[in-house]
């Protein structure tokens, strides 16, 4: 009888021990899951991984393309029909709205976490915020004071400026085939869009002053996201206050007087608010596109947008830009196709080299026998 009781006690101990072990494994699994979710959501590395996972190059550039076309129509409505002729103040409204939305996201704890401050000097964030103010503000001012043709010529000049700046700052070079493709794109866009080159000294100075900040702005957005663990929204949160400060400083110099006398009725205010919301989406989508691709590819996307609008007006709305302009647009689209193909080919080759390097590393690992 005592032997039977001891056997039951032993079985009970084993059962309890197994249950404790199962509970410990379940607890460890739950802790690992919680740690994984924390890393994916509440760390800069996890947030960057989520952005790369859901916003690849195709998604980011498509998003940016749709928003860019929409804000062109909205700004035409605001500056044309509504008569809001204050480009710097309109840009300021865009960035204040963006900052308020980002503050709302932060209050809800959905704003991605920024990397540690020691990884990115404050001077880099301050420089990006300042350059962004000049790039955005001067772009709208240039469009107001220049003809469309002169404005397009300034936009085309951004491409070689980016290539030159990346070479000077980072010793980054591009292949000769890409140079030829970009040359065809720039020439095609020039033929397609530059129909009037009315010269205005003040407008020309504004355009020249805009080219360099625009190029540096794109380079910094791309570099900080690709070489650090910055996401688009986190970088916007850090740089937008600096941008707002410089826009306030620019407003008395470049905007005409009379902004306080503007008629802020329901219709006008609604049009400005829609433009501001689209401005936030444009900044976000542009940052996503620059983080997923490169500064040069983002400029090519802008030129692609110009050609699509021109060809779409011809095919859908029966507009007649002229045979020469249509040929220029088609040539530009051909150059863009070649440039995109070269980028995809380089990406495929780099991935192949990376896989080969990993395979060779694995094959070099030797197992030492135990004697």
PDB file of C-alpha atoms in Angstrom, residues 40-315:
ATOM      1  CA  UNK A  40       8.290  46.570 -34.470  1.00  0.00           C
ATOM      2  CA  UNK A  41       6.288  49.531 -33.175  1.00  0.00           C
ATOM      3  CA  UNK A  42       8.133  51.436 -30.467  1.00  0.00           C
ATOM      4  CA  UNK A  43      11.703  51.447 -31.753  1.00  0.00           C
ATOM      5  CA  UNK A  44      13.190  53.382 -34.645  1.00  0.00           C
ATOM      6  CA  UNK A  45      14.537  50.175 -36.222  1.00  0.00           C
ATOM      7  CA  UNK A  46      11.118  48.512 -36.102  1.00  0.00           C
ATOM      8  CA  UNK A  47       9.347  51.591 -37.450  1.00  0.00           C
ATOM      9  CA  UNK A  48      11.833  51.796 -40.313  1.00  0.00           C
ATOM     10  CA  UNK A  49      11.258  48.086 -41.060  1.00  0.00           C
ATOM     11  CA  UNK A  50       7.491  48.615 -41.141  1.00  0.00           C
ATOM     12  CA  UNK A  51       7.856  51.577 -43.517  1.00  0.00           C
ATOM     13  CA  UNK A  52      10.068  49.534 -45.860  1.00  0.00           C
ATOM     14  CA  UNK A  53       7.649  46.616 -45.650  1.00  0.00           C
ATOM     15  CA  UNK A  54       4.464  48.487 -46.516  1.00  0.00           C
ATOM     16  CA  UNK A  55       5.833  51.413 -48.574  1.00  0.00           C
ATOM     17  CA  UNK A  56       8.212  50.060 -51.162  1.00  0.00           C
ATOM     18  CA  UNK A  57       9.385  52.098 -54.147  1.00  0.00           C
ATOM     19  CA  UNK A  58       6.304  51.404 -56.291  1.00  0.00           C
ATOM     20  CA  UNK A  59       3.787  52.214 -53.543  1.00  0.00           C
ATOM     21  CA  UNK A  60       5.648  55.325 -52.367  1.00  0.00           C
ATOM     22  CA  UNK A  61       6.137  56.787 -55.852  1.00  0.00           C
ATOM     23  CA  UNK A  62       2.541  56.031 -56.885  1.00  0.00           C
ATOM     24  CA  UNK A  63       1.291  57.703 -53.704  1.00  0.00           C
ATOM     25  CA  UNK A  64       3.468  60.743 -54.387  1.00  0.00           C
ATOM     26  CA  UNK A  65       2.371  60.920 -58.031  1.00  0.00           C
ATOM     27  CA  UNK A  66      -1.360  60.922 -57.184  1.00  0.00           C
ATOM     28  CA  UNK A  67      -0.990  63.524 -54.424  1.00  0.00           C
ATOM     29  CA  UNK A  68       1.251  65.766 -56.567  1.00  0.00           C
ATOM     30  CA  UNK A  69      -1.322  65.893 -59.367  1.00  0.00           C
ATOM     31  CA  UNK A  70      -4.110  66.585 -56.843  1.00  0.00           C
ATOM     32  CA  UNK A  71      -2.297  69.470 -55.157  1.00  0.00           C
ATOM     33  CA  UNK A  72      -1.567  71.101 -58.521  1.00  0.00           C
ATOM     34  CA  UNK A  73      -5.319  71.296 -59.131  1.00  0.00           C
ATOM     35  CA  UNK A  74      -5.957  72.485 -55.556  1.00  0.00           C
ATOM     36  CA  UNK A  75      -3.309  75.218 -55.706  1.00  0.00           C
ATOM     37  CA  UNK A  76      -4.636  76.401 -59.075  1.00  0.00           C
ATOM     38  CA  UNK A  77      -8.024  76.737 -57.390  1.00  0.00           C
ATOM     39  CA  UNK A  78      -6.579  78.585 -54.387  1.00  0.00           C
ATOM     40  CA  UNK A  79      -4.301  80.992 -56.295  1.00  0.00           C
ATOM     41  CA  UNK A  80      -6.551  81.374 -59.311  1.00  0.00           C
ATOM     42  CA  UNK A  81     -10.257  81.298 -58.545  1.00  0.00           C
ATOM     43  CA  UNK A  82      -9.974  82.068 -54.822  1.00  0.00           C
ATOM     44  CA  UNK A  83      -7.295  84.701 -55.411  1.00  0.00           C
ATOM     45  CA  UNK A  84      -4.997  83.776 -52.520  1.00  0.00           C
ATOM     46  CA  UNK A  85      -1.808  85.376 -53.874  1.00  0.00           C
ATOM     47  CA  UNK A  86       0.440  84.774 -50.884  1.00  0.00           C
ATOM     48  CA  UNK A  87       2.656  81.792 -51.794  1.00  0.00           C
ATOM     49  CA  UNK A  88       4.888  81.866 -48.692  1.00  0.00           C
ATOM     50  CA  UNK A  89       1.924  82.197 -46.346  1.00  0.00           C
ATOM     51  CA  UNK A  90       0.170  79.344 -48.160  1.00  0.00           C
ATOM     52  CA  UNK A  91       3.285  77.207 -47.679  1.00  0.00           C
ATOM     53  CA  UNK A  92       3.321  78.225 -44.010  1.00  0.00           C
ATOM     54  CA  UNK A  93      -0.294  77.078 -43.641  1.00  0.00           C
ATOM     55  CA  UNK A  94       0.689  73.737 -45.188  1.00  0.00           C
ATOM     56  CA  UNK A  95       3.480  73.150 -42.678  1.00  0.00           C
ATOM     57  CA  UNK A  96       1.507  74.360 -39.646  1.00  0.00           C
ATOM     58  CA  UNK A  97      -1.279  71.958 -40.605  1.00  0.00           C
ATOM     59  CA  UNK A  98       1.264  69.169 -41.019  1.00  0.00           C
ATOM     60  CA  UNK A  99       2.759  69.891 -37.593  1.00  0.00           C
ATOM     61  CA  UNK A 100      -0.693  69.881 -35.932  1.00  0.00           C
ATOM     62  CA  UNK A 101      -1.516  66.535 -37.536  1.00  0.00           C
ATOM     63  CA  UNK A 102       1.829  65.096 -36.425  1.00  0.00           C
ATOM     64  CA  UNK A 103       1.211  66.364 -32.867  1.00  0.00           C
ATOM     65  CA  UNK A 104      -2.177  64.622 -32.951  1.00  0.00           C
ATOM     66  CA  UNK A 105      -0.503  61.384 -34.083  1.00  0.00           C
ATOM     67  CA  UNK A 106       2.036  61.725 -31.281  1.00  0.00           C
ATOM     68  CA  UNK A 107      -0.724  62.246 -28.702  1.00  0.00           C
ATOM     69  CA  UNK A 108      -2.315  58.997 -29.904  1.00  0.00           C
ATOM     70  CA  UNK A 109       1.097  57.252 -29.646  1.00  0.00           C
ATOM     71  CA  UNK A 110       1.026  56.300 -33.334  1.00  0.00           C
ATOM     72  CA  UNK A 111       3.885  58.559 -34.442  1.00  0.00           C
ATOM     73  CA  UNK A 112       6.980  56.451 -35.253  1.00  0.00           C
ATOM     74  CA  UNK A 113       9.823  56.678 -32.761  1.00  0.00           C
ATOM     75  CA  UNK A 114      12.839  58.781 -33.699  1.00  0.00           C
ATOM     76  CA  UNK A 115      16.361  57.321 -33.552  1.00  0.00           C
ATOM     77  CA  UNK A 116      18.540  58.280 -30.568  1.00  0.00           C
ATOM     78  CA  UNK A 117      19.724  61.884 -30.739  1.00  0.00           C
ATOM     79  CA  UNK A 118      23.392  60.839 -30.737  1.00  0.00           C
ATOM     80  CA  UNK A 119      22.973  59.032 -34.086  1.00  0.00           C
ATOM     81  CA  UNK A 120      21.958  62.189 -35.980  1.00  0.00           C
ATOM     82  CA  UNK A 121      23.484  65.576 -35.137  1.00  0.00           C
ATOM     83  CA  UNK A 122      21.021  68.382 -34.491  1.00  0.00           C
ATOM     84  CA  UNK A 123      22.812  70.394 -37.165  1.00  0.00           C
ATOM     85  CA  UNK A 124      21.670  67.885 -39.802  1.00  0.00           C
ATOM     86  CA  UNK A 125      18.021  68.162 -38.739  1.00  0.00           C
ATOM     87  CA  UNK A 126      18.255  71.958 -38.497  1.00  0.00           C
ATOM     88  CA  UNK A 127      19.836  72.170 -41.963  1.00  0.00           C
ATOM     89  CA  UNK A 128      17.116  69.973 -43.463  1.00  0.00           C
ATOM     90  CA  UNK A 129      14.360  72.074 -41.882  1.00  0.00           C
ATOM     91  CA  UNK A 130      15.919  75.321 -43.123  1.00  0.00           C
ATOM     92  CA  UNK A 131      16.566  74.004 -46.640  1.00  0.00           C
ATOM     93  CA  UNK A 132      13.020  72.664 -46.808  1.00  0.00           C
ATOM     94  CA  UNK A 133      11.619  76.123 -46.038  1.00  0.00           C
ATOM     95  CA  UNK A 134      13.596  77.714 -48.882  1.00  0.00           C
ATOM     96  CA  UNK A 135      12.841  74.854 -51.309  1.00  0.00           C
ATOM     97  CA  UNK A 136       9.073  74.920 -50.707  1.00  0.00           C
ATOM     98  CA  UNK A 137       8.645  78.662 -50.308  1.00  0.00           C
ATOM     99  CA  UNK A 138      10.800  79.693 -53.254  1.00  0.00           C
ATOM    100  CA  UNK A 139       9.102  77.095 -55.497  1.00  0.00           C
ATOM    101  CA  UNK A 140       5.687  78.712 -55.017  1.00  0.00           C
ATOM    102  CA  UNK A 141       7.178  82.201 -55.349  1.00  0.00           C
ATOM    103  CA  UNK A 142       8.951  81.206 -58.573  1.00  0.00           C
ATOM    104  CA  UNK A 143       5.722  79.854 -60.028  1.00  0.00           C
ATOM    105  CA  UNK A 144       3.987  83.148 -59.232  1.00  0.00           C
ATOM    106  CA  UNK A 145       6.627  85.468 -60.747  1.00  0.00           C
ATOM    107  CA  UNK A 146       7.754  83.380 -63.756  1.00  0.00           C
ATOM    108  CA  UNK A 147       6.144  82.031 -66.866  1.00  0.00           C
ATOM    109  CA  UNK A 148       5.435  78.302 -66.894  1.00  0.00           C
ATOM    110  CA  UNK A 149       8.240  77.754 -69.400  1.00  0.00           C
ATOM    111  CA  UNK A 150      10.864  79.450 -67.246  1.00  0.00           C
ATOM    112  CA  UNK A 151       9.605  77.571 -64.175  1.00  0.00           C
ATOM    113  CA  UNK A 152       9.971  74.245 -66.037  1.00  0.00           C
ATOM    114  CA  UNK A 153      13.506  75.133 -67.101  1.00  0.00           C
ATOM    115  CA  UNK A 154      14.398  75.710 -63.452  1.00  0.00           C
ATOM    116  CA  UNK A 155      12.897  72.322 -62.520  1.00  0.00           C
ATOM    117  CA  UNK A 156      14.923  70.613 -65.247  1.00  0.00           C
ATOM    118  CA  UNK A 157      18.099  72.222 -63.858  1.00  0.00           C
ATOM    119  CA  UNK A 158      17.529  70.420 -60.532  1.00  0.00           C
ATOM    120  CA  UNK A 159      18.551  67.062 -62.059  1.00  0.00           C
ATOM    121  CA  UNK A 160      22.177  67.924 -62.960  1.00  0.00           C
ATOM    122  CA  UNK A 161      22.422  69.907 -59.709  1.00  0.00           C
ATOM    123  CA  UNK A 162      21.582  66.770 -57.697  1.00  0.00           C
ATOM    124  CA  UNK A 163      24.121  64.673 -59.627  1.00  0.00           C
ATOM    125  CA  UNK A 164      26.827  67.321 -59.094  1.00  0.00           C
ATOM    126  CA  UNK A 165      25.971  67.855 -55.412  1.00  0.00           C
ATOM    127  CA  UNK A 166      26.007  64.127 -54.625  1.00  0.00           C
ATOM    128  CA  UNK A 167      29.402  63.830 -56.282  1.00  0.00           C
ATOM    129  CA  UNK A 168      30.836  66.798 -54.355  1.00  0.00           C
ATOM    130  CA  UNK A 169      29.348  65.843 -50.984  1.00  0.00           C
ATOM    131  CA  UNK A 170      29.444  62.026 -51.047  1.00  0.00           C
ATOM    132  CA  UNK A 171      31.617  61.156 -54.079  1.00  0.00           C
ATOM    133  CA  UNK A 172      28.611  59.345 -55.540  1.00  0.00           C
ATOM    134  CA  UNK A 173      28.808  58.673 -59.272  1.00  0.00           C
ATOM    135  CA  UNK A 174      26.307  57.341 -61.799  1.00  0.00           C
ATOM    136  CA  UNK A 175      26.919  55.290 -64.915  1.00  0.00           C
ATOM    137  CA  UNK A 176      27.308  56.789 -68.369  1.00  0.00           C
ATOM    138  CA  UNK A 177      24.111  55.028 -69.502  1.00  0.00           C
ATOM    139  CA  UNK A 178      22.162  56.764 -66.758  1.00  0.00           C
ATOM    140  CA  UNK A 179      23.663  60.118 -67.739  1.00  0.00           C
ATOM    141  CA  UNK A 180      22.450  59.585 -71.310  1.00  0.00           C
ATOM    142  CA  UNK A 181      18.982  58.544 -70.097  1.00  0.00           C
ATOM    143  CA  UNK A 182      18.702  61.610 -67.843  1.00  0.00           C
ATOM    144  CA  UNK A 183      19.866  63.837 -70.701  1.00  0.00           C
ATOM    145  CA  UNK A 184      17.106  62.457 -72.942  1.00  0.00           C
ATOM    146  CA  UNK A 185      14.561  62.957 -70.147  1.00  0.00           C
ATOM    147  CA  UNK A 186      15.598  66.576 -69.528  1.00  0.00           C
ATOM    148  CA  UNK A 187      15.701  67.427 -73.225  1.00  0.00           C
ATOM    149  CA  UNK A 188      12.324  65.778 -73.826  1.00  0.00           C
ATOM    150  CA  UNK A 189      10.664  67.618 -70.943  1.00  0.00           C
ATOM    151  CA  UNK A 190      12.196  70.892 -72.163  1.00  0.00           C
ATOM    152  CA  UNK A 191      10.821  70.392 -75.678  1.00  0.00           C
ATOM    153  CA  UNK A 192       7.430  69.317 -74.332  1.00  0.00           C
ATOM    154  CA  UNK A 193       6.843  72.062 -71.796  1.00  0.00           C
ATOM    155  CA  UNK A 194       9.048  75.082 -72.505  1.00  0.00           C
ATOM    156  CA  UNK A 195       6.867  77.016 -74.896  1.00  0.00           C
ATOM    157  CA  UNK A 196       7.301  80.480 -73.402  1.00  0.00           C
ATOM    158  CA  UNK A 197      10.472  81.880 -71.862  1.00  0.00           C
ATOM    159  CA  UNK A 198       9.346  85.286 -70.687  1.00  0.00           C
ATOM    160  CA  UNK A 199      12.235  86.787 -68.710  1.00  0.00           C
ATOM    161  CA  UNK A 200      11.672  88.576 -65.438  1.00  0.00           C
ATOM    162  CA  UNK A 201      14.738  89.615 -63.429  1.00  0.00           C
ATOM    163  CA  UNK A 202      13.167  89.119 -60.000  1.00  0.00           C
ATOM    164  CA  UNK A 203      11.566  85.821 -61.071  1.00  0.00           C
ATOM    165  CA  UNK A 204      14.838  84.613 -62.597  1.00  0.00           C
ATOM    166  CA  UNK A 205      16.724  85.369 -59.368  1.00  0.00           C
ATOM    167  CA  UNK A 206      14.094  83.491 -57.348  1.00  0.00           C
ATOM    168  CA  UNK A 207      14.372  80.484 -59.688  1.00  0.00           C
ATOM    169  CA  UNK A 208      18.158  80.407 -59.462  1.00  0.00           C
ATOM    170  CA  UNK A 209      17.979  80.728 -55.687  1.00  0.00           C
ATOM    171  CA  UNK A 210      15.469  77.815 -55.582  1.00  0.00           C
ATOM    172  CA  UNK A 211      17.492  75.263 -57.587  1.00  0.00           C
ATOM    173  CA  UNK A 212      20.213  74.502 -55.020  1.00  0.00           C
ATOM    174  CA  UNK A 213      17.924  74.263 -51.935  1.00  0.00           C
ATOM    175  CA  UNK A 214      15.578  72.001 -53.892  1.00  0.00           C
ATOM    176  CA  UNK A 215      18.418  69.634 -54.812  1.00  0.00           C
ATOM    177  CA  UNK A 216      19.951  69.619 -51.306  1.00  0.00           C
ATOM    178  CA  UNK A 217      16.504  69.084 -49.768  1.00  0.00           C
ATOM    179  CA  UNK A 218      15.938  65.894 -51.770  1.00  0.00           C
ATOM    180  CA  UNK A 219      19.457  64.609 -51.087  1.00  0.00           C
ATOM    181  CA  UNK A 220      19.165  65.102 -47.311  1.00  0.00           C
ATOM    182  CA  UNK A 221      15.719  63.487 -47.115  1.00  0.00           C
ATOM    183  CA  UNK A 222      16.999  60.449 -48.996  1.00  0.00           C
ATOM    184  CA  UNK A 223      20.300  60.189 -47.104  1.00  0.00           C
ATOM    185  CA  UNK A 224      18.880  60.468 -43.574  1.00  0.00           C
ATOM    186  CA  UNK A 225      16.247  57.809 -44.230  1.00  0.00           C
ATOM    187  CA  UNK A 226      18.487  55.357 -46.043  1.00  0.00           C
ATOM    188  CA  UNK A 227      21.597  55.645 -43.875  1.00  0.00           C
ATOM    189  CA  UNK A 228      19.869  56.132 -40.508  1.00  0.00           C
ATOM    190  CA  UNK A 229      16.765  54.612 -38.936  1.00  0.00           C
ATOM    191  CA  UNK A 230      14.564  57.619 -39.682  1.00  0.00           C
ATOM    192  CA  UNK A 231      11.032  57.172 -40.967  1.00  0.00           C
ATOM    193  CA  UNK A 232       9.270  59.831 -43.010  1.00  0.00           C
ATOM    194  CA  UNK A 233       6.837  60.894 -40.258  1.00  0.00           C
ATOM    195  CA  UNK A 234       9.494  60.945 -37.519  1.00  0.00           C
ATOM    196  CA  UNK A 235      11.755  63.122 -39.662  1.00  0.00           C
ATOM    197  CA  UNK A 236       8.868  65.442 -40.492  1.00  0.00           C
ATOM    198  CA  UNK A 237       8.094  65.813 -36.765  1.00  0.00           C
ATOM    199  CA  UNK A 238      11.661  66.886 -35.993  1.00  0.00           C
ATOM    200  CA  UNK A 239      12.192  69.266 -38.933  1.00  0.00           C
ATOM    201  CA  UNK A 240       8.791  70.934 -39.409  1.00  0.00           C
ATOM    202  CA  UNK A 241       9.206  73.462 -36.518  1.00  0.00           C
ATOM    203  CA  UNK A 242      12.471  74.672 -38.084  1.00  0.00           C
ATOM    204  CA  UNK A 243      10.757  74.988 -41.463  1.00  0.00           C
ATOM    205  CA  UNK A 244       7.913  77.013 -39.930  1.00  0.00           C
ATOM    206  CA  UNK A 245      10.411  79.380 -38.284  1.00  0.00           C
ATOM    207  CA  UNK A 246      12.180  80.128 -41.577  1.00  0.00           C
ATOM    208  CA  UNK A 247       8.904  80.507 -43.500  1.00  0.00           C
ATOM    209  CA  UNK A 248       7.771  83.142 -40.994  1.00  0.00           C
ATOM    210  CA  UNK A 249      11.079  84.937 -41.586  1.00  0.00           C
ATOM    211  CA  UNK A 250      10.669  84.762 -45.385  1.00  0.00           C
ATOM    212  CA  UNK A 251       7.053  85.937 -45.487  1.00  0.00           C
ATOM    213  CA  UNK A 252       7.651  89.721 -45.060  1.00  0.00           C
ATOM    214  CA  UNK A 253      10.293  89.665 -47.803  1.00  0.00           C
ATOM    215  CA  UNK A 254       8.557  87.656 -50.536  1.00  0.00           C
ATOM    216  CA  UNK A 255       4.806  87.923 -49.915  1.00  0.00           C
ATOM    217  CA  UNK A 256       2.825  91.034 -50.872  1.00  0.00           C
ATOM    218  CA  UNK A 257       1.052  92.962 -48.102  1.00  0.00           C
ATOM    219  CA  UNK A 258      -2.635  92.530 -47.402  1.00  0.00           C
ATOM    220  CA  UNK A 259      -2.900  88.935 -46.160  1.00  0.00           C
ATOM    221  CA  UNK A 260      -4.988  90.048 -43.162  1.00  0.00           C
ATOM    222  CA  UNK A 261      -7.532  91.702 -45.473  1.00  0.00           C
ATOM    223  CA  UNK A 262      -8.165  88.452 -47.371  1.00  0.00           C
ATOM    224  CA  UNK A 263     -11.808  87.319 -47.288  1.00  0.00           C
ATOM    225  CA  UNK A 264     -11.773  84.248 -45.029  1.00  0.00           C
ATOM    226  CA  UNK A 265     -15.279  83.037 -45.817  1.00  0.00           C
ATOM    227  CA  UNK A 266     -16.385  79.388 -45.792  1.00  0.00           C
ATOM    228  CA  UNK A 267     -15.604  78.684 -49.446  1.00  0.00           C
ATOM    229  CA  UNK A 268     -12.172  80.336 -49.435  1.00  0.00           C
ATOM    230  CA  UNK A 269     -11.197  78.803 -46.100  1.00  0.00           C
ATOM    231  CA  UNK A 270     -12.302  75.343 -47.273  1.00  0.00           C
ATOM    232  CA  UNK A 271     -10.187  75.633 -50.422  1.00  0.00           C
ATOM    233  CA  UNK A 272      -7.124  76.680 -48.412  1.00  0.00           C
ATOM    234  CA  UNK A 273      -7.726  73.844 -45.893  1.00  0.00           C
ATOM    235  CA  UNK A 274      -7.979  71.250 -48.678  1.00  0.00           C
ATOM    236  CA  UNK A 275      -4.740  72.565 -50.132  1.00  0.00           C
ATOM    237  CA  UNK A 276      -3.122  72.339 -46.667  1.00  0.00           C
ATOM    238  CA  UNK A 277      -4.220  68.725 -46.162  1.00  0.00           C
ATOM    239  CA  UNK A 278      -2.902  67.814 -49.595  1.00  0.00           C
ATOM    240  CA  UNK A 279       0.303  69.662 -48.710  1.00  0.00           C
ATOM    241  CA  UNK A 280       0.761  67.361 -45.713  1.00  0.00           C
ATOM    242  CA  UNK A 281       0.162  64.295 -47.894  1.00  0.00           C
ATOM    243  CA  UNK A 282       2.570  65.663 -50.517  1.00  0.00           C
ATOM    244  CA  UNK A 283       5.315  66.156 -47.927  1.00  0.00           C
ATOM    245  CA  UNK A 284       4.714  62.686 -46.470  1.00  0.00           C
ATOM    246  CA  UNK A 285       4.524  60.896 -49.831  1.00  0.00           C
ATOM    247  CA  UNK A 286       7.584  62.776 -51.101  1.00  0.00           C
ATOM    248  CA  UNK A 287       9.557  61.743 -48.020  1.00  0.00           C
ATOM    249  CA  UNK A 288       8.455  58.122 -48.481  1.00  0.00           C
ATOM    250  CA  UNK A 289       9.505  58.189 -52.139  1.00  0.00           C
ATOM    251  CA  UNK A 290      12.901  59.710 -51.309  1.00  0.00           C
ATOM    252  CA  UNK A 291      13.454  57.135 -48.573  1.00  0.00           C
ATOM    253  CA  UNK A 292      12.563  54.256 -50.883  1.00  0.00           C
ATOM    254  CA  UNK A 293      14.475  55.452 -53.981  1.00  0.00           C
ATOM    255  CA  UNK A 294      16.896  58.341 -54.483  1.00  0.00           C
ATOM    256  CA  UNK A 295      16.905  62.086 -55.028  1.00  0.00           C
ATOM    257  CA  UNK A 296      17.462  61.689 -58.776  1.00  0.00           C
ATOM    258  CA  UNK A 297      14.649  59.146 -59.136  1.00  0.00           C
ATOM    259  CA  UNK A 298      12.283  61.524 -57.323  1.00  0.00           C
ATOM    260  CA  UNK A 299      13.091  64.307 -59.789  1.00  0.00           C
ATOM    261  CA  UNK A 300      12.477  61.922 -62.692  1.00  0.00           C
ATOM    262  CA  UNK A 301       9.105  61.086 -61.110  1.00  0.00           C
ATOM    263  CA  UNK A 302       8.222  64.792 -61.132  1.00  0.00           C
ATOM    264  CA  UNK A 303       9.118  65.054 -64.801  1.00  0.00           C
ATOM    265  CA  UNK A 304       7.086  61.910 -65.500  1.00  0.00           C
ATOM    266  CA  UNK A 305       4.116  63.630 -63.855  1.00  0.00           C
ATOM    267  CA  UNK A 306       4.541  66.634 -66.161  1.00  0.00           C
ATOM    268  CA  UNK A 307       4.591  64.462 -69.286  1.00  0.00           C
ATOM    269  CA  UNK A 308       1.606  62.376 -68.175  1.00  0.00           C
ATOM    270  CA  UNK A 309      -0.458  65.525 -67.536  1.00  0.00           C
ATOM    271  CA  UNK A 310       0.452  66.854 -70.991  1.00  0.00           C
ATOM    272  CA  UNK A 311      -0.321  63.576 -72.798  1.00  0.00           C
ATOM    273  CA  UNK A 312      -3.436  62.996 -70.690  1.00  0.00           C
ATOM    274  CA  UNK A 313      -4.803  66.391 -71.661  1.00  0.00           C
ATOM    275  CA  UNK A 314      -4.197  65.549 -75.314  1.00  0.00           C
ATOM    276  CA  UNK A 315      -5.769  62.058 -75.172  1.00  0.00           C
TER     277      UNK A 315
END
